[in-house]
Coordinates of C-alpha atoms and ligand atoms in Angstrom, one line a residue:
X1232 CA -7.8 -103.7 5.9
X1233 CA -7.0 -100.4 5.9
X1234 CA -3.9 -98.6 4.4
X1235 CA -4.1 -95.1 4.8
X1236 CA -4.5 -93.0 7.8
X1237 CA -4.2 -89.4 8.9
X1238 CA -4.0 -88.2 12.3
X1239 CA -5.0 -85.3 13.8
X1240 CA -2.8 -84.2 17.0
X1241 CA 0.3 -86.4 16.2
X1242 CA 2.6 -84.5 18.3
X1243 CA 0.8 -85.1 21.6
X1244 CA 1.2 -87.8 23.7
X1245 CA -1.5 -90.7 22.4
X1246 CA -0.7 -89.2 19.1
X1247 CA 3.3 -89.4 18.8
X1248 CA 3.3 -93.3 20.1
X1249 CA 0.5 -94.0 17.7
X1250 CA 2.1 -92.5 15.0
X1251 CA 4.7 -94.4 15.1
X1252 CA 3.5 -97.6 15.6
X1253 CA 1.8 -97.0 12.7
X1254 CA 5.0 -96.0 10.5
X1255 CA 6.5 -99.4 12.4
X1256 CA 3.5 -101.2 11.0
X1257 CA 3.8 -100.0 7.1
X1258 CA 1.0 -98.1 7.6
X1259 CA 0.7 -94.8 4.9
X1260 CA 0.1 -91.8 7.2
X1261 CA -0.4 -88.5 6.0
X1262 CA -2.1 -89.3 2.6
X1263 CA -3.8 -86.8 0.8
X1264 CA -7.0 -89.2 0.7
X1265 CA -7.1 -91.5 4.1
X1266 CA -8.9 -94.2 4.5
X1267 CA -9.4 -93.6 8.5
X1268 CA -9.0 -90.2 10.3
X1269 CA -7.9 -90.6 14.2
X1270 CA -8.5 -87.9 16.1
X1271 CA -5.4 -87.8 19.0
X1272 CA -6.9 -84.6 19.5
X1273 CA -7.7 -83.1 23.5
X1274 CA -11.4 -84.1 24.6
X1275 CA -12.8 -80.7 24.5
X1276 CA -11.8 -80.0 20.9
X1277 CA -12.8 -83.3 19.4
X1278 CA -16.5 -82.1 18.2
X1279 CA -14.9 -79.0 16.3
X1280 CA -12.3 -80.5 14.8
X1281 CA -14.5 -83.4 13.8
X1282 CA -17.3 -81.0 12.6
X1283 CA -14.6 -79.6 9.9
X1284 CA -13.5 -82.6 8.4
X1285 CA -14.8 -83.5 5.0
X1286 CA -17.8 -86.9 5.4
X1287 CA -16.4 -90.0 3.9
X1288 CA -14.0 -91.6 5.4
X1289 CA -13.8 -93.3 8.3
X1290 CA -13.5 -91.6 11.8
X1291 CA -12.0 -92.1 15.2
X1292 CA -11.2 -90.3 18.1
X1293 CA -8.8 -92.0 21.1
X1294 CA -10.7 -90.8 24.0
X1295 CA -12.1 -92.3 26.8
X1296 CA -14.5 -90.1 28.4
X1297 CA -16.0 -88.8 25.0
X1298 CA -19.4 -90.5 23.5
X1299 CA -19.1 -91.2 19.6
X1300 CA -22.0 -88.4 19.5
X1301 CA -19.0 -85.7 19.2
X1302 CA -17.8 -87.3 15.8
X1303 CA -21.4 -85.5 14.4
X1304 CA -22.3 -85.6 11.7
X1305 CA -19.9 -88.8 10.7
X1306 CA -21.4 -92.1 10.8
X1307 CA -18.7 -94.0 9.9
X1308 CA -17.3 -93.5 13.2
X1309 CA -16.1 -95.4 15.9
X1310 CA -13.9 -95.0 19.4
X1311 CA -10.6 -97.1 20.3
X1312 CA -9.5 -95.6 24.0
X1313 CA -5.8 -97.2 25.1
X1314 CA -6.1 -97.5 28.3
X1315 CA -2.8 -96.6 29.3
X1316 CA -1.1 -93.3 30.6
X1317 CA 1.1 -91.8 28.1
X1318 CA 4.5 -90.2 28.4
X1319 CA 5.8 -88.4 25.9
X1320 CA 9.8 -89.1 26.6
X1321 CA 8.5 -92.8 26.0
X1322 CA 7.6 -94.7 22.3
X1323 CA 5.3 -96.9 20.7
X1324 CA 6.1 -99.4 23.5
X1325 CA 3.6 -97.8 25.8
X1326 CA 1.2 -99.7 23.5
X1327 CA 2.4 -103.2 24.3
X1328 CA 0.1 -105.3 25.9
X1329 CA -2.1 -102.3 27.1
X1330 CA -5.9 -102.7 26.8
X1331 CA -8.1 -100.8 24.0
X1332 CA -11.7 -100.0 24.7
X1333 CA -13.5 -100.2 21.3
X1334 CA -16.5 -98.5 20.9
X1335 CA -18.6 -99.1 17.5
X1336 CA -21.9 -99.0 16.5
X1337 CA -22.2 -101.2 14.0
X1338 CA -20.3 -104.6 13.0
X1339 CA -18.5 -102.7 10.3
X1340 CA -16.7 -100.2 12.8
X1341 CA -16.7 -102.8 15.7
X1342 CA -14.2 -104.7 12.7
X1343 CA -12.2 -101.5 12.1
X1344 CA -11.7 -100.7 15.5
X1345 CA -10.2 -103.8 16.6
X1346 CA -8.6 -104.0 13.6
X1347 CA -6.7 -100.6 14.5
X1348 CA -6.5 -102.0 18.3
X1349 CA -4.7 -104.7 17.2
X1350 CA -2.6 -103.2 14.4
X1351 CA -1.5 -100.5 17.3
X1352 CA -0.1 -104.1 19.5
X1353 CA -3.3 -103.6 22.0
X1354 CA -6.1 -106.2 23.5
X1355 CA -8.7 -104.8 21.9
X1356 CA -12.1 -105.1 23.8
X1357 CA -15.7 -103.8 23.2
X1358 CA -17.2 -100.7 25.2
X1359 CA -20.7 -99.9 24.8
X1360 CA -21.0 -95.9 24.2
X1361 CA -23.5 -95.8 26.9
X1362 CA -21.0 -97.4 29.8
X1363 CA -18.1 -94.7 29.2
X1364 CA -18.7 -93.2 32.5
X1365 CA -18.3 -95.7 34.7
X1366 CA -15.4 -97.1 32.6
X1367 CA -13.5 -93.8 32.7
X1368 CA -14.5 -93.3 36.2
X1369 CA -12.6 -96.4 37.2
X1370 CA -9.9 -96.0 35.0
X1371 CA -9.3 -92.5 36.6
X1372 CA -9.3 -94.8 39.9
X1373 CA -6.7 -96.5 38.7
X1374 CA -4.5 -93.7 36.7
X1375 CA -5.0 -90.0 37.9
X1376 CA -5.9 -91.3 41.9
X1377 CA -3.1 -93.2 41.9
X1378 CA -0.8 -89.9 41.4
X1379 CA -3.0 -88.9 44.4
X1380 CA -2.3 -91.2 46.9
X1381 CA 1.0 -90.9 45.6
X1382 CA 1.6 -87.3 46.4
X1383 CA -0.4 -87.7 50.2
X1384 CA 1.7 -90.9 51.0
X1385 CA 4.9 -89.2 50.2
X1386 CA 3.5 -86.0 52.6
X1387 CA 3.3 -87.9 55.1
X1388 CA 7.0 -89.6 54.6
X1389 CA 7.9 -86.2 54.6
X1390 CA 6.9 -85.6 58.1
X1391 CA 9.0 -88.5 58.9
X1392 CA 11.5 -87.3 57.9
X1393 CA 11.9 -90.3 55.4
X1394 CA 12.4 -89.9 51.6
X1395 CA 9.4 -90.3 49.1
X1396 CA 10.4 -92.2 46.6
X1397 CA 11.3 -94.9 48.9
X1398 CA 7.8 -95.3 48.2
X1399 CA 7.6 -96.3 44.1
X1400 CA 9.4 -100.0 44.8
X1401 CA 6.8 -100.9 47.4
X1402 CA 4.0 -99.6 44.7
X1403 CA 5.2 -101.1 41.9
X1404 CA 5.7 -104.5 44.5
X1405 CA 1.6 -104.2 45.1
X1406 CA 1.2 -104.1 41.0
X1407 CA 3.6 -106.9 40.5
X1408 CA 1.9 -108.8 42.7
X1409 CA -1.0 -108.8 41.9
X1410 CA -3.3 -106.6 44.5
X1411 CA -2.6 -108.8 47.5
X1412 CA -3.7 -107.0 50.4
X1413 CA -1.4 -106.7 53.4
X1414 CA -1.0 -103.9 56.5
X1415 CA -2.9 -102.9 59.4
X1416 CA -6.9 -103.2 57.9
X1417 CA -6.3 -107.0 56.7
X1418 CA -5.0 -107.6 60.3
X1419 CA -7.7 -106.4 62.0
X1420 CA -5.3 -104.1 63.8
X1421 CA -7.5 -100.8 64.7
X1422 CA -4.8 -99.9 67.2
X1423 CA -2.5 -98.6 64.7
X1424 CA -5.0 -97.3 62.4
X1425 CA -5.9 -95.4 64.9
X1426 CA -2.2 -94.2 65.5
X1427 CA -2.2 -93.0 61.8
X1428 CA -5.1 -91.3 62.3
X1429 CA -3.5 -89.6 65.3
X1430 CA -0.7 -88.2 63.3
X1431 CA -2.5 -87.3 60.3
X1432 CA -4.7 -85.5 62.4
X1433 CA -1.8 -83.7 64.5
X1434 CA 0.3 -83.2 61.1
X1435 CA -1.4 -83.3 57.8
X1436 CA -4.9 -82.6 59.0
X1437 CA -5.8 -82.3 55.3
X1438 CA -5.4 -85.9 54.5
X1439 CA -8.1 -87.2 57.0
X1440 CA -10.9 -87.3 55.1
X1441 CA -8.9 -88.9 52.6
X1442 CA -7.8 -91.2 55.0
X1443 CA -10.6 -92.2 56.4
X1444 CA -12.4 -92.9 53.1
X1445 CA -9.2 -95.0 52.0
X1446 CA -9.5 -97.0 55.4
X1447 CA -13.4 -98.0 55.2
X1448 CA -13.1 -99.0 51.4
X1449 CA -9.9 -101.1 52.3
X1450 CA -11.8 -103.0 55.1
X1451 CA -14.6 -103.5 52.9
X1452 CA -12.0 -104.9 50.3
X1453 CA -10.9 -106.9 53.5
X1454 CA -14.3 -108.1 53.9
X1455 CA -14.3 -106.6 57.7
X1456 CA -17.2 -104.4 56.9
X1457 CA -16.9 -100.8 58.7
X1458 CA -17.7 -101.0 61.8
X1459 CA -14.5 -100.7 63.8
X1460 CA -14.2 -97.2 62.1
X1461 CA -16.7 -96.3 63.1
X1462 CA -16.0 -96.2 66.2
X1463 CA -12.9 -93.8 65.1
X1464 CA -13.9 -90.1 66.7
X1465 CA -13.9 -88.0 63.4
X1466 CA -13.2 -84.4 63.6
X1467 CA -15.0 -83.5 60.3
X1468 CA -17.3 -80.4 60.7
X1469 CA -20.5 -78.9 59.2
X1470 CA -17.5 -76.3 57.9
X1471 CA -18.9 -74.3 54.4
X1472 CA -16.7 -72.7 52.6
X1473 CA -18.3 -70.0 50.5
X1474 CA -16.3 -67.7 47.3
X1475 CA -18.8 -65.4 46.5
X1476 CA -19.9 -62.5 48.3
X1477 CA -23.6 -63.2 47.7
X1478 CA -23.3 -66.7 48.7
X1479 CA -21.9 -65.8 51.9
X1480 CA -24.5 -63.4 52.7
X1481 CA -27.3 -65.4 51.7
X1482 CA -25.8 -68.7 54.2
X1483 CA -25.5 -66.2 56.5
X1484 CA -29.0 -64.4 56.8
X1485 CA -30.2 -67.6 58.3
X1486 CA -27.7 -67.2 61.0
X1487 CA -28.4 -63.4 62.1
X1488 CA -30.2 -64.5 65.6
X1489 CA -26.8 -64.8 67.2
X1490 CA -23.7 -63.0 67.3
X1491 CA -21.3 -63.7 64.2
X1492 CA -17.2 -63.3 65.0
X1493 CA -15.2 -62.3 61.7
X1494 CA -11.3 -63.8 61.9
X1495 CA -9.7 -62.1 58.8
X1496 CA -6.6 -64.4 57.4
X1497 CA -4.4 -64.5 54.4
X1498 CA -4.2 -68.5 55.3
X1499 CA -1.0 -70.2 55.9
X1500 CA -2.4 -70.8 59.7
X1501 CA -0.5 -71.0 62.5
X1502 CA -1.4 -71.1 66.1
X1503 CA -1.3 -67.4 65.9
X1504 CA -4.5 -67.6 63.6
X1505 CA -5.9 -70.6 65.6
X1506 CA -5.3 -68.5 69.1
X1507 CA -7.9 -65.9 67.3
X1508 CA -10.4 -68.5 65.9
X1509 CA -10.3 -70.1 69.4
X1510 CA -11.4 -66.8 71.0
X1511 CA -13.8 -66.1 68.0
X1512 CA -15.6 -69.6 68.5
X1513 CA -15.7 -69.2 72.5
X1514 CA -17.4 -65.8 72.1
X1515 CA -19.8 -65.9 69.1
X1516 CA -22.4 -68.4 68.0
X1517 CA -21.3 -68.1 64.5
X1518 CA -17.4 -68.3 63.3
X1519 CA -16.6 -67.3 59.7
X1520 CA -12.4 -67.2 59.0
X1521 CA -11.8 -65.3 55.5
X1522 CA -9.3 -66.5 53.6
X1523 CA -7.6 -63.9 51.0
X1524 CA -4.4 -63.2 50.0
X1525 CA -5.1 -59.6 49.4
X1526 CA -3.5 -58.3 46.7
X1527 CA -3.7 -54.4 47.8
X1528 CA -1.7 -54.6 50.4
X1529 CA 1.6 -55.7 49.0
X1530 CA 4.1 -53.5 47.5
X1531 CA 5.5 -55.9 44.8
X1532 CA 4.3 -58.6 42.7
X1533 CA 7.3 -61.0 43.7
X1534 CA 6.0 -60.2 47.5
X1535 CA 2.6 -61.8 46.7
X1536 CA 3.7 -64.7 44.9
X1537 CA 5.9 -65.9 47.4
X1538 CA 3.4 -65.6 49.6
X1539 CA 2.7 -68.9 51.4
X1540 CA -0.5 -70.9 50.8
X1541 CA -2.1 -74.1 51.9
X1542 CA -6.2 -73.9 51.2
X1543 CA -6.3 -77.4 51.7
X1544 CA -4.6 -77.6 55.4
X1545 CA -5.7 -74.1 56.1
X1546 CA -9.7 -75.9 55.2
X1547 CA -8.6 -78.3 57.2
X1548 CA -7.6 -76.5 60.3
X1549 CA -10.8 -74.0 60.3
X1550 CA -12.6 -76.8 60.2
X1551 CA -10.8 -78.8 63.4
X1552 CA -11.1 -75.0 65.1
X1553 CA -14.8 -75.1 64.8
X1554 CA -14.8 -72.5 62.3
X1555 CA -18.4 -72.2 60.8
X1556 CA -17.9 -70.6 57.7
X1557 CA -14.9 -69.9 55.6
X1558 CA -15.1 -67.0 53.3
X1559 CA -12.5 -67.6 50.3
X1560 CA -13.0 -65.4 47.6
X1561 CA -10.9 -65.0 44.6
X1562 CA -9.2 -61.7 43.6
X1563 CA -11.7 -60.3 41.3
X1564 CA -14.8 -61.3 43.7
X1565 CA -12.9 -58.7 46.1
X1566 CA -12.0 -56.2 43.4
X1567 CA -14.1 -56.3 40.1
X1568 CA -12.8 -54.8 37.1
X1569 CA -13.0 -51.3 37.8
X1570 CA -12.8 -50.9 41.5
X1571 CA -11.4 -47.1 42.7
X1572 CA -12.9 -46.6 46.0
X1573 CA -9.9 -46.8 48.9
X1574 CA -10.0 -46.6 52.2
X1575 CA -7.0 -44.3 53.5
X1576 CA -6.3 -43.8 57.2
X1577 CA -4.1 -41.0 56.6
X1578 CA -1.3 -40.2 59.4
X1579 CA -1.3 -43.9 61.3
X1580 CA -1.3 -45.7 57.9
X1581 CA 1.7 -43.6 57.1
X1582 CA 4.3 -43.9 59.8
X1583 CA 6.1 -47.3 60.9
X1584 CA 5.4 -50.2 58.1
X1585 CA 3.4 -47.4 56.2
X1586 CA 6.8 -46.0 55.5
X1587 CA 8.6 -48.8 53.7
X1588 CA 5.3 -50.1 52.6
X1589 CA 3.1 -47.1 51.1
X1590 CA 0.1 -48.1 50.5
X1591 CA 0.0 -51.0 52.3
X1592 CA -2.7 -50.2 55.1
X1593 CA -4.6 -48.2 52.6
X1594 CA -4.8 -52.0 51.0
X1595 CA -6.1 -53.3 54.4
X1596 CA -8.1 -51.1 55.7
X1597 CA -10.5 -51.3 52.3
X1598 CA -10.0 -54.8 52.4
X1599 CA -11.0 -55.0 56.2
X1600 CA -13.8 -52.5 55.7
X1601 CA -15.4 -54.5 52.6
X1602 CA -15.5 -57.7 54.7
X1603 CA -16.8 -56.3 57.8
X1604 CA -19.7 -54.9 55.1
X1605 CA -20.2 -58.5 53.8
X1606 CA -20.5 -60.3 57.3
X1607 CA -21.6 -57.7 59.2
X1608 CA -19.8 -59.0 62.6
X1609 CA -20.6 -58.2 65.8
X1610 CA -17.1 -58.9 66.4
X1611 CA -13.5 -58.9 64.9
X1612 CA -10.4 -60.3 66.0
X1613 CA -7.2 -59.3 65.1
X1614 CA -3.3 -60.0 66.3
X1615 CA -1.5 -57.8 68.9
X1616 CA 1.7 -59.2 66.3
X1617 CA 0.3 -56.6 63.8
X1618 CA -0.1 -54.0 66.3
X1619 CA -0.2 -51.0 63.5
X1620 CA -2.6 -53.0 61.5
X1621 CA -5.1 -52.9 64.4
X1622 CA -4.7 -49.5 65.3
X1623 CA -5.2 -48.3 61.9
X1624 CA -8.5 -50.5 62.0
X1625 CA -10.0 -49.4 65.6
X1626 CA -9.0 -45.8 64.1
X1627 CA -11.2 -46.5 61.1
X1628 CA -14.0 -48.0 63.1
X1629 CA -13.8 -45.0 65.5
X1630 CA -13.9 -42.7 62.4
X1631 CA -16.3 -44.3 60.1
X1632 CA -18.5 -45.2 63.4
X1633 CA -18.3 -48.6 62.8
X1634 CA -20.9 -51.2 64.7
X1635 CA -18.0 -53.7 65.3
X1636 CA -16.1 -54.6 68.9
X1637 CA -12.2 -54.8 68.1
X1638 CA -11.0 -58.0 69.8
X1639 CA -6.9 -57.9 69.5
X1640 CA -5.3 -61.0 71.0
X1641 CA -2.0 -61.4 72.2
X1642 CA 1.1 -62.3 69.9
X1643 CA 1.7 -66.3 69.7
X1644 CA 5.4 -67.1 70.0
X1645 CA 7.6 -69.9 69.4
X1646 CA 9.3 -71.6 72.2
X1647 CA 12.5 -69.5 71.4
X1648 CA 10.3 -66.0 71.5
X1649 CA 10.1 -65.7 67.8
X1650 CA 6.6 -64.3 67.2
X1651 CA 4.8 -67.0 64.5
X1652 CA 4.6 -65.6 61.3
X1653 CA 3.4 -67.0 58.1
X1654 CA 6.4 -65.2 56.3
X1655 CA 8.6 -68.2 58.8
X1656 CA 7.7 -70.8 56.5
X1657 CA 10.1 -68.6 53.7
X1658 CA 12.9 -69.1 56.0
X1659 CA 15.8 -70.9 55.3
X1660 CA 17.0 -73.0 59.0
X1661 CA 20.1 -70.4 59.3
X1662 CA 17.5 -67.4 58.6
X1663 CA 15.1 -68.3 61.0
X1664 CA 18.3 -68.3 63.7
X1665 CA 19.1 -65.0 62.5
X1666 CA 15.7 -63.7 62.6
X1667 CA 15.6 -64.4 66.4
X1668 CA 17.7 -61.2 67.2
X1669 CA 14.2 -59.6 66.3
X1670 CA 12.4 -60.5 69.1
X1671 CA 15.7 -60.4 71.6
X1672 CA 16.2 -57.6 70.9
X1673 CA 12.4 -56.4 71.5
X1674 CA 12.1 -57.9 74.7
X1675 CA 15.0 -55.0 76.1
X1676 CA 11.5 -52.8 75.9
X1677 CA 14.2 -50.2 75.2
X1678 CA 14.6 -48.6 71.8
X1679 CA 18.3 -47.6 72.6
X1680 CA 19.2 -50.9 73.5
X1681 CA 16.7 -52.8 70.8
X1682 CA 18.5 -50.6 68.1
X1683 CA 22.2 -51.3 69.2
X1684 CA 21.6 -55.3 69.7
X1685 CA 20.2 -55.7 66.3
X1686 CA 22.9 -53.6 65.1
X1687 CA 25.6 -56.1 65.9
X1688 CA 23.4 -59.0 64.6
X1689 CA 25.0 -60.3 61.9
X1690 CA 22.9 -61.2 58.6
X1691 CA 19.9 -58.9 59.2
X1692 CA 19.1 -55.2 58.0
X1693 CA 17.2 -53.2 60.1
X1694 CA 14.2 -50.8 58.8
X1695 CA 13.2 -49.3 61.9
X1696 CA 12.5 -50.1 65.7
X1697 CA 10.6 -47.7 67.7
X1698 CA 8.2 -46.9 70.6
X1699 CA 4.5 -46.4 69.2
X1700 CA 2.3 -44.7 71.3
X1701 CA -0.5 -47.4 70.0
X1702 CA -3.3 -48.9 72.6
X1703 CA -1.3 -50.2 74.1
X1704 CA 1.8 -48.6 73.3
X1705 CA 4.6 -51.1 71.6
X1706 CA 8.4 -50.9 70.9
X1707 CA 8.2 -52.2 67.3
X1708 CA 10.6 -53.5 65.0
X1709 CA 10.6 -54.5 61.1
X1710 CA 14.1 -56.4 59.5
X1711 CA 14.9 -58.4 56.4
X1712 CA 16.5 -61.3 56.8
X1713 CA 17.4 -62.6 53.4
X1714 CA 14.6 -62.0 51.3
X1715 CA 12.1 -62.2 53.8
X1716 CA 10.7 -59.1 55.7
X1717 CA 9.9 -59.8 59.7
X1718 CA 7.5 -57.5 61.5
X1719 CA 7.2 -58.3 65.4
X1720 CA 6.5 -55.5 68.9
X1721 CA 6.0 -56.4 72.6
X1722 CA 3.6 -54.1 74.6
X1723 CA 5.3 -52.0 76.4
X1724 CA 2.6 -51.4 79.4
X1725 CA -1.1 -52.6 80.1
X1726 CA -2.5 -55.5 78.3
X1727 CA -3.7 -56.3 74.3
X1728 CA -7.5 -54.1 74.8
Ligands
AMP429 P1 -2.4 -62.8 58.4 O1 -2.9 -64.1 57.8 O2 -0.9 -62.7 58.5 O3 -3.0 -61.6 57.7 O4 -2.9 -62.7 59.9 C1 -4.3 -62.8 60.2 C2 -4.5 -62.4 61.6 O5 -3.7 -63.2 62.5 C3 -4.0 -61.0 61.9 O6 -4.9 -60.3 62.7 C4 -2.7 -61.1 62.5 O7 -2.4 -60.1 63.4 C5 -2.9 -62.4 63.3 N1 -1.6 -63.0 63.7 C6 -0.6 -63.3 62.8 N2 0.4 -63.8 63.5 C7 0.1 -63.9 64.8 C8 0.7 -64.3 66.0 N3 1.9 -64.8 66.0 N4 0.0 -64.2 67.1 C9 -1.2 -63.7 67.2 N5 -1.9 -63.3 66.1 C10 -1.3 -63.4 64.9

C-alpha cells in the first residue's frame, strides 16, 4: 500500500523498534518524497514539528494521549498508539503481539493505519479521537502505576528486611495467569488487612492512602463492596500543604481567632521534630510545620545535596501529628532573584558552630525571621539539640522586639544516648557506633573530661567541645565522623526555658 516512509524521532524509543521493523519489512525509509510521515516524536512537540512539515503526504504521530487536532493543518492524518512500554536496549520484538490504537477520521486513514499496525506485527484496533482520555488513562493504570506499586511494595519488603525483587516472579505469575485474584481481600480476611495497615502506618506512613485506596478497589474487584474498610480507623487529616507565601497567608487569615504555633523543619522528621509538633498541637489551636531545606545556611553545595529528604513521609507524618498546615516552599519562593537583605546576629552567631560554619546563623536567623513574618505565630518551637540556633533566635527576638514566645524543647535521644539527628540517616552502621562517643563524652558535663574521651575515640575528629554560657548554659560539642558533621550539648544546670 504504501512504500515509502520517513520518520521523525527514529532514535527514541517507539522510533528505533519502528524503524526497524520497517527496514525488516522492505519498507523504503528515509526517501526524499514519502508517502507517510510518522511522527515518533515526544507529545509536547508533535504540533510544531507537524506545523513545519510540507501538506501532502500522509501524516501520523504514535501517541496516545494526543488528539489528531495537533497534526493541523494536515488532513491526511491519522494516529496508530502501540500500546506497549518501550525499552530502548530491546528491538522490533517489543511490537509482537502488542495492541495498536488506530485513530482515523475517515475510511481512507482508518485503511492506512491498520495497514501500518499490521505491517509494524501489531493487533490493530480502532480508537475514536474523542475516547483518548479514558484510553490513556487506563493504559497509564496499567503501565506507569504499575512501576508504582512496584516501587511501594518493594518499600515495604525493605522494612522486612526481605529483598525486592523477590517481588517481579510473583508479578509476572499474576500476568501469566491471567488476573486471578488471590490474598487477604478475596478471603474476606480484615484481620490481616488490618495488620498491614498497622505496619504501614507504624513504618511507611506515606503508603496509606495508597493503601487504602488499593484495598477498597480490590474488594470491589472482589465483589465484597467496602464496607469492612470502612470500619478501618483512618488517620488521614484535613492537613494543607501550601508553597507560596501568599497562599499561606491567605489560608491562614481565616484562622487568626486562635493562637497559631510555627514548628520550623528542614524535613527528614524524626521524633525529635514530632516531640516539637506534639507540643505545638497541645498548645495552639492552629499547627503549621515549614518544611525547607534552606539553602543559606549551608556552607557548601555538596552539604545541601546530601541533605536527607522524604516530602512524602515527612507529609505523611505532619499529618498523623495533627499538623494543620504545612508550609513547603521552594527556594526561590524564599529568596527571589535579587534578595540582599540578611539578618546577622553578630557575636552569638559567630562563636561555636558560627566558627566552622560562617555564615551559617546569618542564614537562619533570616530564614527564621522571614517565616515568623509570613505566619505571624504566637508561638515558636525550637530544639534544645540546636542549643546555639535558639539562642541566636531568642537574641534576635529580644533585639528586633519580636511578638513571638520561644518554646525550646528538650533534645530526643536514641536509646543508646545519641541525640536524633536528621544528618543519622548519612551514617554508615560503623559511623553511627563511632558517633556515640559524642554524646558519652557530653554526658561527663565536664569539658576537660568531654575533650580527653573524644580524643581517644578512634574514627572521629573533633571541632570543638565547650561550656556556653547559653539559657541554659550547655557543654557542647561538634565532630565529623566520616563525612558527616554531628552537633549535640546537654544542659549543664536548670531546665530547656
Ligand atoms: P531541622 O529540621 O534539623 O532544622 O530541625 C528542626 C527543629 O527540630 C529544630 O528546632 C531542631 O532543634 C529540632 N530538633 C532536631 N533534632 C532534635 C532532637 N533530637 N530533639 C529535639 N529537637 C530536635
Amino acid at each position: 500500500m504504501i512504500e515509502s516512509m520517513r520518520i521523525i524521532g527514529a532514535g527514541g524509543r517507539v522510533g528505533s523498534a519502528v524503524s526497524a521493523r520497517l527496514a525488516e519489512r522492505g519498507v523504503l525509509l528515509d526517501a526524499d518524497d514519502p508517502e507517510l510521515v510518522l511522527l515518533c516524536v515526544p507529545d509536547r512537540v508533535i504540533a510544531e514539528v507537524a506545523g513545519e512539515l510540507q501538506l501532502g503526504p500522509w501524516i501520523a504521530h504514535v501517541s496516545g494521549a494526543t488528539p489528531l487536532t495537533a497534526l493541523d493543518p494536515h488532513v491526511r492524518r491519522f494516529g496508530l498508539h502501540p500500546l506497549q512500554s518501550f525499552s530502548k536496549a530491546r528491538g522490533p520484538e517489543q511490537l509482537d503481539g502488542a495492541w495498536g490504537a488506530v485513530t482515523a477520521e475517515s475510511d481512507e486513514a482508518l485503511t492506512v493505519g491498520f495497514w501500518l499496525g499490521e505491517v509494524l506485527g501489531l493487533r490493530p484496533f480502532e480508537l475514536d479521537d474523542a475516547n483518548r482520555a479514558a484510553y490513556h488513562a487506563g493504559a497509564a493504570f496499567a503501565s506507569n502505576y504499575l512501576v508504582t506499586l512496584r516501587a511501594a511494595a518493594g518499600s515495604l519488603l525493605e522494612v522486612a528486611g526481605a529483598p525486592p525483587e523477590a517481588l517481579d516472579p510473583l508479578i509476572r505469575g499474576v500476568v501469566d495467569g491471567g488476573f486471578e485474584l488471590t490474598g487477604p481481600i478475596a478471603r474476606g480476611d480484615w484481620e490481616t488487612v488490618e495488620r498491614h495497615l498497622d505496619v504501614i502506618r507504624a513504618e511507611r506512613p506515606e503508603l496509606e492512602r495508597l493503601y487504602l485506596a488499593l484495598a477498597e478497589a480490590t474488594a470491589s474487584v472482589a465483589g465484597h463492596g467496602t464496607a469492612k474498610l470502612q470500619g478501618v480507623p483512618r488517620t488521614e487529616s484535613p492537613l494543607k500543604v501550601e508553597r507560596t507565601i501568599s497562599g499561606l497567608r491567605e489560608r491562614l487569615s481565616g484562622r487568626r481567632s486562635g493562637p497559631v504555633g510555627l514548628v520550623p523543619t528542614m524535613g527528614a522528621l524524626h521524633e525529635g521534630h514530632l516531640s516539637l509538633l506534639r507540643a505545638a498541637r497541645a498548645e495552639n489551636e492552629t499547627v503549621v510545620m515549614s518544611l525547607f531545606v534552606n539553602p543559606t545556611q549551608f556552607g557548601d553545595d555538596g552539604d545541601l545535596a546530601r541533605y536527607p529528604r522524604d516530602d512524602g513521609r515527612d507529609l505523611a507524618l505532619a499529618a498523623q501529628a495533627g499538623v494543620d498546615i504545612v508550609f513547603a516552599p521552594d527556594t526561590t519562593e524564599m529568596y527571589p532573584p535579587g534578595f540582599q537583605t540578611w539578618v546577622d546576629v553578630t557575636e552569638l552567631g559567630a562563636i561555636l558552630e558560627g566558627r566552622f560554619r560562617p555564615g551559617h546563623f546569618r542564614g537562619v536567623a533570616t530564614v527564621v525571621l522571614k517565616l515568623f513574618e509570613i505566619v505571624r505565630p504566637r508561638r515558636a518551637y525550637f530544639g534544645q539539640k540546636d542549643a546555639q540556633q535558639a539562642e541566636v533566635i531568642r537574641q534576635m527576638i529580644r533585639d528586633l522586639s519580636l511578638e513571638v514566645e520561644l518554646r525550646v524543647l528538650p533534645t530526643v535521644r536514641d536509646e543508646d544516648g545519641l541525640a536524633l539527628s536528621s544528618r543519622n540517616a548519612l551514617l554508615s552502621p560503623q559511623e553511627r557506633e563511632r558517633a556515640l562517643a559524642l554524646s558519652k563524652a557530653l554526658a561527663t558535663r565536664d569539658p576537660d573530661a568531654a575533650l580527653e574521651q573524644l580524643r581517644s575515640s578512634n574514627g572521629l575528629e573533633i571541632d570543638y567541645v565547650e561550656a556556653a554560657d547559653f539559657d541554659p548554659p550547655v557543654l557542647a560539642g561538634a565532630v565529623r565522623v566520616g563525612s558527616t558533621r554531628l552537633i549535640d550539648n546537654v544542659v549543664l544546670e536548670g531546665e530547656p526555658k
